[in-house]
PDB file of C-alpha atoms in Angstrom:
ATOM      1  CA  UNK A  88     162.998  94.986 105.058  1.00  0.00           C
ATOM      2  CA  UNK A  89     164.971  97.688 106.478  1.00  0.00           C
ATOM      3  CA  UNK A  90     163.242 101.394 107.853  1.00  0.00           C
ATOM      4  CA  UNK A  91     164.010 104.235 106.504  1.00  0.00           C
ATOM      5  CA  UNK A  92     164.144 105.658 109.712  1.00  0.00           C
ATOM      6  CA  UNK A  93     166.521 103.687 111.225  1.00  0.00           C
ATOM      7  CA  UNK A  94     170.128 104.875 111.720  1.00  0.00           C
ATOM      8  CA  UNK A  95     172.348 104.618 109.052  1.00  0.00           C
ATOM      9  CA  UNK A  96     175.157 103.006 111.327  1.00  0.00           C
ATOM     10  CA  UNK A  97     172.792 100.111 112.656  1.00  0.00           C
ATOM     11  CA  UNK A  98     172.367  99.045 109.858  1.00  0.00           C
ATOM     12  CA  UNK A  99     174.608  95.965 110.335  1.00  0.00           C
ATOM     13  CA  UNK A 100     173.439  93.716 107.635  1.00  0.00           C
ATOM     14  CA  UNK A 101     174.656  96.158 104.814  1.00  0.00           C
ATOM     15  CA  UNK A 102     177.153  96.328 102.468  1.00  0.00           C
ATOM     16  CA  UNK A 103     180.202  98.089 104.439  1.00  0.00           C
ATOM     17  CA  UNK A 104     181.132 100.355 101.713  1.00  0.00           C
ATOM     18  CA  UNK A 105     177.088 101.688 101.057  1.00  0.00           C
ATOM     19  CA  UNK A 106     177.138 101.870 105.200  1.00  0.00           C
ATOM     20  CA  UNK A 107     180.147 104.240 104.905  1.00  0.00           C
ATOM     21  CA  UNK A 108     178.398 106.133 102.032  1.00  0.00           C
ATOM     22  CA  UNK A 109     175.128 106.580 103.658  1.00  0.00           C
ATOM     23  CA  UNK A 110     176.995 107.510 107.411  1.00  0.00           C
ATOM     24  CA  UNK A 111     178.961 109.986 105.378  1.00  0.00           C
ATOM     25  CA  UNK A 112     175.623 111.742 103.478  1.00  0.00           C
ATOM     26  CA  UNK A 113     173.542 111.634 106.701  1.00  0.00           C
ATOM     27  CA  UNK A 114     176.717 113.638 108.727  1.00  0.00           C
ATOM     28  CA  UNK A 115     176.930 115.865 105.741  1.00  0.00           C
ATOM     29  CA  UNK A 116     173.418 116.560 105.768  1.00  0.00           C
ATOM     30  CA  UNK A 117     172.943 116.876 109.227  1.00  0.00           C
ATOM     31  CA  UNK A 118     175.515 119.211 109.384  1.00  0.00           C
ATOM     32  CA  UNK A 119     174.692 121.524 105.971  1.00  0.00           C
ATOM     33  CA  UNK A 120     171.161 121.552 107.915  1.00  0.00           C
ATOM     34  CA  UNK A 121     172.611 122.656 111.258  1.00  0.00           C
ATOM     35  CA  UNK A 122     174.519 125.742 109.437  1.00  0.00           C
ATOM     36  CA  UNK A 123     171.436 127.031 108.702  1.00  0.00           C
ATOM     37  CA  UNK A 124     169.861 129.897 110.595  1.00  0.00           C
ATOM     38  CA  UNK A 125     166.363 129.425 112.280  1.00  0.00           C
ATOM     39  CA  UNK A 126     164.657 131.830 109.115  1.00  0.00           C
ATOM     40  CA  UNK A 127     166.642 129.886 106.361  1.00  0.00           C
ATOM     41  CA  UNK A 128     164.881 126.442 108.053  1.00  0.00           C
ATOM     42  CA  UNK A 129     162.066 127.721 108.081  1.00  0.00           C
ATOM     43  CA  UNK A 130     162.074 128.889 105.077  1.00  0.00           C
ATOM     44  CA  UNK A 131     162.524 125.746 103.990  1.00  0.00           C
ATOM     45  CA  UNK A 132     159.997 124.294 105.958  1.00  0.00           C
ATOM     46  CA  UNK A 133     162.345 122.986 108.475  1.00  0.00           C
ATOM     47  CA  UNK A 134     162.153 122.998 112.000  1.00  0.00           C
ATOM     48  CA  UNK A 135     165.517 122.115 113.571  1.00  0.00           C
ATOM     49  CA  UNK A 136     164.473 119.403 116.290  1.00  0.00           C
ATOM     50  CA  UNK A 137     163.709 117.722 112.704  1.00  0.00           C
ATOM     51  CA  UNK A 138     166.874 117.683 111.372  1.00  0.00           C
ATOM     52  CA  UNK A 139     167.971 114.468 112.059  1.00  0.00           C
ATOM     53  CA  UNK A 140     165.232 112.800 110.877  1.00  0.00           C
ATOM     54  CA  UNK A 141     165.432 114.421 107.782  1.00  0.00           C
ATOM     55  CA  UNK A 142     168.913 113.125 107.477  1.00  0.00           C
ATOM     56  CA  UNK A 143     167.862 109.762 108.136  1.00  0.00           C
ATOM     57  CA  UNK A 144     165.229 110.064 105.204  1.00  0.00           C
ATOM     58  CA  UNK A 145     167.888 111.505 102.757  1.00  0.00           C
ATOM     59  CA  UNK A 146     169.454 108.009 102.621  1.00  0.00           C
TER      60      UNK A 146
END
């Protein structure tokens, strides 16, 4: 069973191309995230010491 949480690039056991995929959507969501200003995150609820985690649980 693999966490959610865990890093998309540790994920060693995976297929290399859904690896790729999911490093790719966690950097793009990461940084989409980190464009935001602090009113727009928390607007959305967001807090940006979160970010990353949130990333992790988008894949």
């Amino acid at each position: 069973m693999q966490h959610r949480n865990e890093h998309p690039i540790r994920r060693t056991t995976m297929n290399p191309i859904r690896a790729f995929r999911n490093w790719r959507m966690y950097n793009e969501t990461v940084r989409e995230l980190n464009r935001l200003n602090a009113r727009q995150l928390s607007d959305l609820g967001i807090n940006r010491a979160d970010i990353e985690r949130i990333a992790r649980q988008a894949i």
